[in-house]
mmCIF file of C-alpha atoms and ligand atoms in Angstrom:
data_model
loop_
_atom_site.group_PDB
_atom_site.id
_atom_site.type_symbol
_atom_site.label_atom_id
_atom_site.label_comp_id
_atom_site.label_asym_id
_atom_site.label_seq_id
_atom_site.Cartn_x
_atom_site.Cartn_y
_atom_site.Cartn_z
ATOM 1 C CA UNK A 1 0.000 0.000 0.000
ATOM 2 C CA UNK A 2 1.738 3.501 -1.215
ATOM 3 C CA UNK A 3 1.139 6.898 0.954
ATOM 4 C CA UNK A 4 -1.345 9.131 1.111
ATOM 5 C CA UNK A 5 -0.460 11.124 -2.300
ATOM 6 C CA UNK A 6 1.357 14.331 -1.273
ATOM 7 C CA UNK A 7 1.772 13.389 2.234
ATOM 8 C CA UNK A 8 4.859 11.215 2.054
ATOM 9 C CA UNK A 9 7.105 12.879 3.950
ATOM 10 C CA UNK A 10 4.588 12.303 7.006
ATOM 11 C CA UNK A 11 2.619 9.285 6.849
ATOM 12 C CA UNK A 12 3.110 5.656 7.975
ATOM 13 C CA UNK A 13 1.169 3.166 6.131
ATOM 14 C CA UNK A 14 -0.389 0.333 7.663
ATOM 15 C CA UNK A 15 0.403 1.851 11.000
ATOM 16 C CA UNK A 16 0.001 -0.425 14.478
ATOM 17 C CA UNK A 17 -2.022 2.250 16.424
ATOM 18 C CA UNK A 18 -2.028 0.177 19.928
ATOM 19 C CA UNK A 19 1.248 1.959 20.119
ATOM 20 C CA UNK A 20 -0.746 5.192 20.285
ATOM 21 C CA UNK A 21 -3.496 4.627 22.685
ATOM 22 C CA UNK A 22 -3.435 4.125 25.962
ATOM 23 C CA UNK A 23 -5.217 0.733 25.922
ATOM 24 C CA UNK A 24 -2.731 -0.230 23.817
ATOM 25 C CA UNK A 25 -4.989 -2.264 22.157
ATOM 26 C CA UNK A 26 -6.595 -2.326 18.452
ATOM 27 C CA UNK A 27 -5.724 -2.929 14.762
ATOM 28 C CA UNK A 28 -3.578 -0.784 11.959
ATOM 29 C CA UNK A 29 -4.579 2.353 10.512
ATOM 30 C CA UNK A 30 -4.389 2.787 6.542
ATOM 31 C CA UNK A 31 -2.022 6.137 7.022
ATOM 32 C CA UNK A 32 -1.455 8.118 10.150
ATOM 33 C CA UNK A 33 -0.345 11.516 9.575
ATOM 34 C CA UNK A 34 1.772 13.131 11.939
ATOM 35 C CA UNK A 35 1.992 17.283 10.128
ATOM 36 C CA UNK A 36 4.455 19.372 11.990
ATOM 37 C CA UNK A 37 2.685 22.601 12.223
ATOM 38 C CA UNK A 38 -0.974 23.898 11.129
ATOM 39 C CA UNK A 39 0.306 24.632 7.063
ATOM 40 C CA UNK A 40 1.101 20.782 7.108
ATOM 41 C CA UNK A 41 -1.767 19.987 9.109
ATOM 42 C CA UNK A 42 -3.545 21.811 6.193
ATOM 43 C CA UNK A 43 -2.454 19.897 3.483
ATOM 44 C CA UNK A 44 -3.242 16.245 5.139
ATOM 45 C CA UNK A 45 -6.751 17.650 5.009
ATOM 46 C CA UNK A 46 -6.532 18.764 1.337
ATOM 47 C CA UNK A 47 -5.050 14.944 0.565
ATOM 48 C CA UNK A 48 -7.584 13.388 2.048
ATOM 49 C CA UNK A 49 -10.400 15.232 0.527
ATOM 50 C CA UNK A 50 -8.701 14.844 -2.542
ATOM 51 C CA UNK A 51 -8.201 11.418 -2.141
ATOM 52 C CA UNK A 52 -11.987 11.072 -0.906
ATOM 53 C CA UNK A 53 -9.947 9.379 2.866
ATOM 54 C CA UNK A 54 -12.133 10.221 5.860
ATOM 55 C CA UNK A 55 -10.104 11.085 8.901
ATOM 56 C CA UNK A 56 -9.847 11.378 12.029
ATOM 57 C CA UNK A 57 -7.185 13.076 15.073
ATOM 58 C CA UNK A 58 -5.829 11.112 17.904
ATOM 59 C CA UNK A 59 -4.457 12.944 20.838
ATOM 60 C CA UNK A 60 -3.095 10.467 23.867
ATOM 61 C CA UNK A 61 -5.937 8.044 23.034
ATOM 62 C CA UNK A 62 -6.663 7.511 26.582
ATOM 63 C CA UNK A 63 -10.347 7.678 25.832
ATOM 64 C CA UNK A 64 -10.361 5.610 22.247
ATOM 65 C CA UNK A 65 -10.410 2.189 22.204
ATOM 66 C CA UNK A 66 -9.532 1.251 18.439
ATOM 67 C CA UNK A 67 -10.851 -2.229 17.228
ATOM 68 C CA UNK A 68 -9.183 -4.985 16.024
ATOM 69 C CA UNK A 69 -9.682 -4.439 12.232
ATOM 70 C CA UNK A 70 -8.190 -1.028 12.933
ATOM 71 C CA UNK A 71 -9.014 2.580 10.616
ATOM 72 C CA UNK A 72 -9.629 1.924 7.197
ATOM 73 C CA UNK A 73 -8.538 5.682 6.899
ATOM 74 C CA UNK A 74 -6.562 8.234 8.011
ATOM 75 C CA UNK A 75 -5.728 8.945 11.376
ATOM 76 C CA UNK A 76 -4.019 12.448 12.525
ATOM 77 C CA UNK A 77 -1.717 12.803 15.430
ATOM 78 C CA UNK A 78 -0.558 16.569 16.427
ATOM 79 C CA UNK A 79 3.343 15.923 17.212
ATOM 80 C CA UNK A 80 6.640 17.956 17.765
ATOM 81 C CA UNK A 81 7.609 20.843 19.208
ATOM 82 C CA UNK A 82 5.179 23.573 17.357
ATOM 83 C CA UNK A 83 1.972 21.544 18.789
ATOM 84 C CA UNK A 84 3.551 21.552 22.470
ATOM 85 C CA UNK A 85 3.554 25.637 22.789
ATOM 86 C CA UNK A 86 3.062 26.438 25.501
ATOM 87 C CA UNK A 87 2.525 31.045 25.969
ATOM 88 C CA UNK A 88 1.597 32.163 29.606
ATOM 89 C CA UNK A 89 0.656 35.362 30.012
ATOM 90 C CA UNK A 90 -0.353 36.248 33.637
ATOM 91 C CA UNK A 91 -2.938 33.702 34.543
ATOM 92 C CA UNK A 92 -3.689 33.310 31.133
ATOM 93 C CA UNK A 93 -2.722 30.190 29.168
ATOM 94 C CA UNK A 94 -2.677 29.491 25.589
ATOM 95 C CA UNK A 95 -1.553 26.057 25.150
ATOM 96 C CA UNK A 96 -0.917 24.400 21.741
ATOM 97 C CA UNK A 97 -3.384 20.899 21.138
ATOM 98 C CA UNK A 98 -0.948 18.412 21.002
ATOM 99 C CA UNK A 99 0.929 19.759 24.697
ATOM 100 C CA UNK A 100 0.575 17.192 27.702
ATOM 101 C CA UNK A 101 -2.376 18.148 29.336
ATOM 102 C CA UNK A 102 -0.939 16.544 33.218
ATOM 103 C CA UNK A 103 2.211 18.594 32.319
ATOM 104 C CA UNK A 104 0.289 22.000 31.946
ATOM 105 C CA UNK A 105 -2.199 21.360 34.805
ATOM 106 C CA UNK A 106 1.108 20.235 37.412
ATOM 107 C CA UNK A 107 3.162 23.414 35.558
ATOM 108 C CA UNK A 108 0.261 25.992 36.505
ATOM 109 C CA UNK A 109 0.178 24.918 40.034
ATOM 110 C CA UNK A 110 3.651 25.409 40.405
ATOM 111 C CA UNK A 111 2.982 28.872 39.078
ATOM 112 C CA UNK A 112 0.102 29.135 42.008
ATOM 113 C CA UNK A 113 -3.060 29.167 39.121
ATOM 114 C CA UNK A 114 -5.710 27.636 40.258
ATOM 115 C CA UNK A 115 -8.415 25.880 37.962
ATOM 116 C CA UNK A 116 -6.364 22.854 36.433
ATOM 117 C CA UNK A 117 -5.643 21.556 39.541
ATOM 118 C CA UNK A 118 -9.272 19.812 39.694
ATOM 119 C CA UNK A 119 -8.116 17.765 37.032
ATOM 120 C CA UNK A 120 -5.395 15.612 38.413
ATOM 121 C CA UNK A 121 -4.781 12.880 37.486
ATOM 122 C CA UNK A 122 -6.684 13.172 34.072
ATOM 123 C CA UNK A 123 -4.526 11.982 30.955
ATOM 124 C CA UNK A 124 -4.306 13.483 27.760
ATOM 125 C CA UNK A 125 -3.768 15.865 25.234
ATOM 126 C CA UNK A 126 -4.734 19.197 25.365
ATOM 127 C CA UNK A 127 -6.903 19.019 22.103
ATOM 128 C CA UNK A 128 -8.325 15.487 24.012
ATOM 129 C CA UNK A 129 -9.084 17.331 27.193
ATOM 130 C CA UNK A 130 -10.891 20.299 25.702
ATOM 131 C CA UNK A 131 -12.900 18.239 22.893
ATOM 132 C CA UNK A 132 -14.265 16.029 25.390
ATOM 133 C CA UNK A 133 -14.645 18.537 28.154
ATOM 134 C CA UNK A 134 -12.857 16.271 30.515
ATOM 135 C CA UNK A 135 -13.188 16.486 34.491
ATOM 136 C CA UNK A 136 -14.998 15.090 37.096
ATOM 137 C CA UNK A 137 -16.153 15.847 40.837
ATOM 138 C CA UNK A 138 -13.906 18.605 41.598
ATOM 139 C CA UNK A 139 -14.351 20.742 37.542
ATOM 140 C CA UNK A 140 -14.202 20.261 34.250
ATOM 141 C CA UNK A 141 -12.146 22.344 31.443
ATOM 142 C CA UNK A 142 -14.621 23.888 30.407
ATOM 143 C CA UNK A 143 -15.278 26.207 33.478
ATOM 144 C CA UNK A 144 -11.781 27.710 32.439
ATOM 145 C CA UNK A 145 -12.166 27.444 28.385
ATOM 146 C CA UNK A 146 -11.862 31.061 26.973
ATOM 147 C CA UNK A 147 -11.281 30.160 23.698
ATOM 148 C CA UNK A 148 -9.961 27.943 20.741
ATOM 149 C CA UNK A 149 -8.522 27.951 17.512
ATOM 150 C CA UNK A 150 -9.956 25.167 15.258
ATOM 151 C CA UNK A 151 -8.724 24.498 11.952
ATOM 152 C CA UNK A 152 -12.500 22.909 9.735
ATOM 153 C CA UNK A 153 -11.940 20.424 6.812
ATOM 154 C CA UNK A 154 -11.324 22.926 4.453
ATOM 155 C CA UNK A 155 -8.310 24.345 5.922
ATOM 156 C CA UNK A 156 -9.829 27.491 7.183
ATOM 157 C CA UNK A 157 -9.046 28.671 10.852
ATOM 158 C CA UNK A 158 -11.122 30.132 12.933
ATOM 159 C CA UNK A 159 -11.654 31.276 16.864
ATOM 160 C CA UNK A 160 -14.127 29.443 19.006
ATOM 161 C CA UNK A 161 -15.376 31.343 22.529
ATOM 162 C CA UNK A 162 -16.676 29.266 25.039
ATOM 163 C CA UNK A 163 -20.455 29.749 24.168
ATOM 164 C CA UNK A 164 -19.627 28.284 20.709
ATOM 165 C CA UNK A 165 -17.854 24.997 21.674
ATOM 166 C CA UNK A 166 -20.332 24.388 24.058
ATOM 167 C CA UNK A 167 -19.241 22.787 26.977
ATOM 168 C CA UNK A 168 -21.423 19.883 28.355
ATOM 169 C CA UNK A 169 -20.959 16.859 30.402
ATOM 170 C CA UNK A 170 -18.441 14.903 28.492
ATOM 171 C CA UNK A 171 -19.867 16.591 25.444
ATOM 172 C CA UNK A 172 -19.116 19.308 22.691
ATOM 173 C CA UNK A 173 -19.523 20.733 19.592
ATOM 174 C CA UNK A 174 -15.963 20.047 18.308
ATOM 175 C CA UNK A 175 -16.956 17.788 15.886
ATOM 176 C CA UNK A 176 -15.090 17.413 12.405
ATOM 177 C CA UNK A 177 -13.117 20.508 13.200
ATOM 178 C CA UNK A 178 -9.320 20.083 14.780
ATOM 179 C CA UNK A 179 -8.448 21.785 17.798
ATOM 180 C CA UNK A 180 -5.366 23.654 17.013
ATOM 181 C CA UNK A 181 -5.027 25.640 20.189
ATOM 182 C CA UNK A 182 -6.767 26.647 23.319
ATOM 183 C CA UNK A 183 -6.460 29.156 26.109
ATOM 184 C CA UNK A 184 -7.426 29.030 29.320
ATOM 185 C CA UNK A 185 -8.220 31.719 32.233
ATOM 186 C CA UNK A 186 -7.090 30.441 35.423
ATOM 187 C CA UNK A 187 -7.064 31.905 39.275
ATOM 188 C CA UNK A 188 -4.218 33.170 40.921
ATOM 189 C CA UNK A 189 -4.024 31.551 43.916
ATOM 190 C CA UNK A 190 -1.613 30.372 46.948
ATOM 191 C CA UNK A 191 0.916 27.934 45.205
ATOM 192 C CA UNK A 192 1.171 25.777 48.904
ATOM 193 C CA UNK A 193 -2.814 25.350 49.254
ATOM 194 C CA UNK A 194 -3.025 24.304 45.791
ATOM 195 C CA UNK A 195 -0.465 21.907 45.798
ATOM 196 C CA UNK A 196 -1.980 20.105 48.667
ATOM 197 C CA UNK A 197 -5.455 19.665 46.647
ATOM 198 C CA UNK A 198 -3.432 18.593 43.404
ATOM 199 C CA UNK A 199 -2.223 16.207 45.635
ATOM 200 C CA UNK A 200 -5.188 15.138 47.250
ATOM 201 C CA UNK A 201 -7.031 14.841 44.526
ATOM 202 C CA UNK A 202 -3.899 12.342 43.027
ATOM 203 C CA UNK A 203 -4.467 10.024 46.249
ATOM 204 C CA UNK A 204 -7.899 9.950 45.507
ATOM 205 C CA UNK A 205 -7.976 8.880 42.313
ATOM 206 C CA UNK A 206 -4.784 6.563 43.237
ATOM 207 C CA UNK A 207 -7.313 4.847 45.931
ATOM 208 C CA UNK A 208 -10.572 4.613 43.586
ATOM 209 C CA UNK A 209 -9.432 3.423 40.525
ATOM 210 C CA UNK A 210 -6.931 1.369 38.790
ATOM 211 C CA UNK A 211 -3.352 2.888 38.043
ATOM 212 C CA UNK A 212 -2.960 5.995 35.579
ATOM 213 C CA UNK A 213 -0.471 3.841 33.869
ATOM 214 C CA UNK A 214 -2.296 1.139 33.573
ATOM 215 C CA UNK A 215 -4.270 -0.191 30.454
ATOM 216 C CA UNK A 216 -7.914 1.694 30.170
ATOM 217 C CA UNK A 217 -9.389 4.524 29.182
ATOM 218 C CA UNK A 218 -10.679 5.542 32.453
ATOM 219 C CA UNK A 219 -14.480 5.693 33.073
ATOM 220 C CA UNK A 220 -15.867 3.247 30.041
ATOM 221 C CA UNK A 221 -19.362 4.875 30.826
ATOM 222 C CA UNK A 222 -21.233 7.805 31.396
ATOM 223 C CA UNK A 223 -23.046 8.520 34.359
ATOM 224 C CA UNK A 224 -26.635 8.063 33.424
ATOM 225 C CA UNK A 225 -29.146 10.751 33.887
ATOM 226 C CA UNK A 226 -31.615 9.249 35.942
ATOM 227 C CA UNK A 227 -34.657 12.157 37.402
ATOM 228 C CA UNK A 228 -32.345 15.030 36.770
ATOM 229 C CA UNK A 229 -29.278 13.464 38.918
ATOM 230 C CA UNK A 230 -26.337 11.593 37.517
ATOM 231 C CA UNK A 231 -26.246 8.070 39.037
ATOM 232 C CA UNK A 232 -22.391 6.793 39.088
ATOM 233 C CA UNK A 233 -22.251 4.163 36.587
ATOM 234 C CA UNK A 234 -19.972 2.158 38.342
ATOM 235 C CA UNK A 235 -21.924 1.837 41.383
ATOM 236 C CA UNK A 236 -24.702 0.170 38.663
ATOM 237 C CA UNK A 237 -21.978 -2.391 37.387
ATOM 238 C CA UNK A 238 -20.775 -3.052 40.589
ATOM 239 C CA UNK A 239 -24.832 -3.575 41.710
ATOM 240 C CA UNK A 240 -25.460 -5.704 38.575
ATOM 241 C CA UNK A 241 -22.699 -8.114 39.864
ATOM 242 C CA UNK A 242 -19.854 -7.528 37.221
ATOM 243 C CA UNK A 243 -16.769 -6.275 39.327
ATOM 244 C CA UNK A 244 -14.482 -9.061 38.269
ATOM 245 C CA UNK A 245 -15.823 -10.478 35.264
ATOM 246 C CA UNK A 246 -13.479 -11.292 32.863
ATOM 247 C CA UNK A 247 -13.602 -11.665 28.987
ATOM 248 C CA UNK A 248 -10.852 -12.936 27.417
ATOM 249 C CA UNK A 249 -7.483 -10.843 28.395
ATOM 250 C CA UNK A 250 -9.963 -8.118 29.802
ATOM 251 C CA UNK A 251 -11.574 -8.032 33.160
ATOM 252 C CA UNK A 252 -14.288 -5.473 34.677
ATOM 253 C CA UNK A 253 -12.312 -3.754 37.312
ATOM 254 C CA UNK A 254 -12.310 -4.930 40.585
ATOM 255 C CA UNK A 255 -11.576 -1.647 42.250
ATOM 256 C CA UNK A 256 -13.853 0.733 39.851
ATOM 257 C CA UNK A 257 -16.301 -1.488 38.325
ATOM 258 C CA UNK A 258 -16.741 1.322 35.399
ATOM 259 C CA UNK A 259 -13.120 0.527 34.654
ATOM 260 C CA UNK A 260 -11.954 -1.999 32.357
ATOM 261 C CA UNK A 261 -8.733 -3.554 32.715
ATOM 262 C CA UNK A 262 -6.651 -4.993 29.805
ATOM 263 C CA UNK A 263 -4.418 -7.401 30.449
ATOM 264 C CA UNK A 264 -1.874 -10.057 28.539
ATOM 265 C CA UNK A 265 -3.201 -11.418 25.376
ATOM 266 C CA UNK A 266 -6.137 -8.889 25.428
ATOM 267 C CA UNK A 267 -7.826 -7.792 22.378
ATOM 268 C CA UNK A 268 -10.234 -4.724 21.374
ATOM 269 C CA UNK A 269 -12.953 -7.235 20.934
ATOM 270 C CA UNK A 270 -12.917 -8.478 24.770
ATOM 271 C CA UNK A 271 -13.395 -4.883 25.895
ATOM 272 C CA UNK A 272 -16.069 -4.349 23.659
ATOM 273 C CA UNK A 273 -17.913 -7.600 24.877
ATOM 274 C CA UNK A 274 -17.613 -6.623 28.751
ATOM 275 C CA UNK A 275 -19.077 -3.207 27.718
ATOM 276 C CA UNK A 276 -22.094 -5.196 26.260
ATOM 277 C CA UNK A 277 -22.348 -7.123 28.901
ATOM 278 C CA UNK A 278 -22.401 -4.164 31.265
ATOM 279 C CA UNK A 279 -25.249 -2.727 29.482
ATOM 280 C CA UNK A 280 -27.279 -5.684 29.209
ATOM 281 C CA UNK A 281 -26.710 -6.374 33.405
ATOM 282 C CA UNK A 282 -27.577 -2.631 33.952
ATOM 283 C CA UNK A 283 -30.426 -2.892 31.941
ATOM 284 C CA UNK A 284 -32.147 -5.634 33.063
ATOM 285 C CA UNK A 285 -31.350 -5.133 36.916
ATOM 286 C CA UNK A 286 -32.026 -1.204 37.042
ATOM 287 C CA UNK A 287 -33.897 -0.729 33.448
ATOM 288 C CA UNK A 288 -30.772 2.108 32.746
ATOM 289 C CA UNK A 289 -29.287 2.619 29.148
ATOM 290 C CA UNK A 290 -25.529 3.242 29.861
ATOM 291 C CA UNK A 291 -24.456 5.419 27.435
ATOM 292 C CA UNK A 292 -20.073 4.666 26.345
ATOM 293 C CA UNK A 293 -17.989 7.732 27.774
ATOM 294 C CA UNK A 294 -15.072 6.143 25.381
ATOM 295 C CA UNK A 295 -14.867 6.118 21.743
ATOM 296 C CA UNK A 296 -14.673 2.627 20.047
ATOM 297 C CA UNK A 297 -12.935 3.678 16.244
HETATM 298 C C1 FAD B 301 -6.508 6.299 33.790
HETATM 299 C C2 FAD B 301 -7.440 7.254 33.113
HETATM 300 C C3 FAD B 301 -8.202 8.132 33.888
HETATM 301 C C4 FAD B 301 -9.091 9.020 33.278
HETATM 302 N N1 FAD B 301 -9.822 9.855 34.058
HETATM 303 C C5 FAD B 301 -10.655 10.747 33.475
HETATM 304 C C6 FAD B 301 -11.405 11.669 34.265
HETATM 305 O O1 FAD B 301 -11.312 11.708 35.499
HETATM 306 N N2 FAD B 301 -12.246 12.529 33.627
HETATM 307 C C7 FAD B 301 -12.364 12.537 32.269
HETATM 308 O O2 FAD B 301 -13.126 13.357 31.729
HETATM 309 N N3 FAD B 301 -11.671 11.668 31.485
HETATM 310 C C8 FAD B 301 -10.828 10.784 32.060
HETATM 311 N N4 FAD B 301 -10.122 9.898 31.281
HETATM 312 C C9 FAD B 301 -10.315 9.903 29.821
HETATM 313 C C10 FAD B 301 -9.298 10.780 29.062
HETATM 314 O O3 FAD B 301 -8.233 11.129 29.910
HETATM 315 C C11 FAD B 301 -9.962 12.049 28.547
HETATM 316 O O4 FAD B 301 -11.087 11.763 27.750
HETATM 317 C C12 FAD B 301 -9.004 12.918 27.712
HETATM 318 O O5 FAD B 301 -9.697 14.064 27.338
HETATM 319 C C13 FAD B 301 -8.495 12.198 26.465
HETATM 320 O O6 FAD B 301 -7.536 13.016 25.830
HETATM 321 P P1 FAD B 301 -6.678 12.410 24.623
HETATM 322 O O7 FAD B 301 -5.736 13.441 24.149
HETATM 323 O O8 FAD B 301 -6.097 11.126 25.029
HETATM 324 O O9 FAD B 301 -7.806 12.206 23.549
HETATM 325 P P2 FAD B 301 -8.065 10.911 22.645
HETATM 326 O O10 FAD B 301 -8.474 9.796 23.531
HETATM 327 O O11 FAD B 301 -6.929 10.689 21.755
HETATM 328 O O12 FAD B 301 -9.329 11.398 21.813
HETATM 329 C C14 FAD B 301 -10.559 11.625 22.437
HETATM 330 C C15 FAD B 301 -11.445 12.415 21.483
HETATM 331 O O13 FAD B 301 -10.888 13.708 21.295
HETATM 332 C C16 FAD B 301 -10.659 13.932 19.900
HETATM 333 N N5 FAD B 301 -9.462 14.763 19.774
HETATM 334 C C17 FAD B 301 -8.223 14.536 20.244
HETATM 335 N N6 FAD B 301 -7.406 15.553 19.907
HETATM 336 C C18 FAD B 301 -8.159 16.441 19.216
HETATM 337 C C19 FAD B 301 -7.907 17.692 18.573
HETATM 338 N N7 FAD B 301 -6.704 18.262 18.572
HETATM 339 N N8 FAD B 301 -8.930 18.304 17.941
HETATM 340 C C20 FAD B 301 -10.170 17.758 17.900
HETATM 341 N N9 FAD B 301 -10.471 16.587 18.482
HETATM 342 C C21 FAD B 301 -9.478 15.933 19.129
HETATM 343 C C22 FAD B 301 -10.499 12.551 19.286
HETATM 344 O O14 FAD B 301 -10.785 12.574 17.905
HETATM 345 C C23 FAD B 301 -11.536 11.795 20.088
HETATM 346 O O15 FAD B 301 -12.805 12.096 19.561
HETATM 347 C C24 FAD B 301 -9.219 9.022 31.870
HETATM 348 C C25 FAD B 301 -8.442 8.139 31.089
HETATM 349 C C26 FAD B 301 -7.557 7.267 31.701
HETATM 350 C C27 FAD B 301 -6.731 6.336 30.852
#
């Protein structure tokens, strides 16, 4: 199989992409594209509509879960020093898509800015964190979203304000546009105090749920909306029985039952059968549709 035409210079055919997701799990794409700045970035897009190749962008991939046919397409990764800018000005932050989203949240709390530090422990890019409005108990990103730069299919760039990408649990209208850039407006605060809750929150998470490191894509569901409150799906797996179950090298976390674990010899395909069988046990023991937080490509 040749490269995408006019993207040789950056594309890997037949690429292995369980080396670029965090489940490390999942087939081959047809190209992945890895443009070093937004002109390149540009041109992928004109190849593939050229070459009629839909596409799509990968940050960290720790929330896809890529199946074991793999991509029959492009996928885009945002690489290299020109998407890991990083421009603080005060306790503003303008952060390029592909930068390390732990780095920048542990880097402003060094700085004593406050409004990151909610989201320890969350992995990512920053183009990951802001298109899925990632967070949890103690914020999400979009509380501190003032903007972002998108680049659409057609190579045109444009700035998004925070009413326009709008910001929903685990939801938001970045869809078929690429993040490019994004700033955020953070708190000034006491460096020492925030520390300590960076670090509390860390322990926390360290105590509730499997290992950062590990192999998942953190919280496999989202928390059903059940008479205007948000039941924790978890506590519905965990109810239905399933904390332990095992499917092939994947098993239904035993610490955080909305977790699944991959272990040796996993595939894609034993995640995506516990995830069925999750629904089905939550559905017929509480009559709730759980509703995938993660992205199966
Ligand atoms: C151990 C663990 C714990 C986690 N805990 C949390 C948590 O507490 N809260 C939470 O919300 N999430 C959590 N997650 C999920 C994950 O960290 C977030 O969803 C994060 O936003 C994913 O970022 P990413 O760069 O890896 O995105 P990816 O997984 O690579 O992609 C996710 C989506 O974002 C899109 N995307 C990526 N980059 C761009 C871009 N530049 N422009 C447009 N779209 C883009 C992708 O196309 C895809 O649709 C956890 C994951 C793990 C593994």
């Amino acid at each position: 199989m040749s490269c995408l035409p006019g993207c040789e210079a950056i594309c890997q055919v037949d690429a292995p992409l369980s080396e670029h997701t965090w489940y490390k799990l999942g087939g081959r794409a047809r190209f992945l594209l890895t443009p070093r700045d937004e002109a390149e970035l540009a041109t992928v897009l004109e190849c593939c509509r050229r070459e009629g190749v839909r596409w799509r962008v990968l940050g960290r991939g720790a929330n896809v879960l890529v199946r074991d046919a793999g991509v029959d397409g492009a996928v885009i990764k945002l690489v290299g020093p020109a998407w890991e800018q990083v421009r603080w000005d005060g306790a503003v932050v303008t952060a390029a898509a592909g930068a390390d989203f732990p780095r920048l949240a542990k880097q402003s709390v060094e700085r004593g800015l406050g409004g990151l530090d909610g989201l320890a422990g969350i992995p990512g890019s920053v183009g990951g964190i802001v298109r899925m409005n990632a967070g949890g108990k103690y914020g999400n990103i979009g509380q501190v979203t003032r903007a972002v730069r998108v680049m659409y299919a057609d190579g045109r760039i444009e700035t998004w304000a925070a009413e326009r990408i709008g910001f929903g649990y685990r939801h938001t209208e970045i869809n078929n546009v690429i993040v490019l850039e994004a700033t955020f407006v953070l708190q000034p605060g006491d460096r020492d105090s925030l520390r300590e809750r960076f670090q509390a929150i860390w322990k926390e998470k360290a105590a509730e749920q499997p290992a950062v490191s590990g192999r998942t894509a953190g919280c496999i569901f989202k928390n059903p909306l059940v008479d205007g409150q948000r039941l924790p799906a978890g506590r519905l797996i965990d109810q239905a029985g399933l904390k332990g179950v095992r499917a092939g090298g994947a098993e239904i976390s035993r610490k955080h039952a909305n977790f699944i674990e991959a272990g040796q010899g996993a595939k894609a395909q034993d995640v995506i059968d516990l995830m069925e069988m999750a629904q089905q046990a939550v559905r017929r023991s509480a009559g709730i549709e759980l509703e995938p937080e993660i992205e199966v490509w």
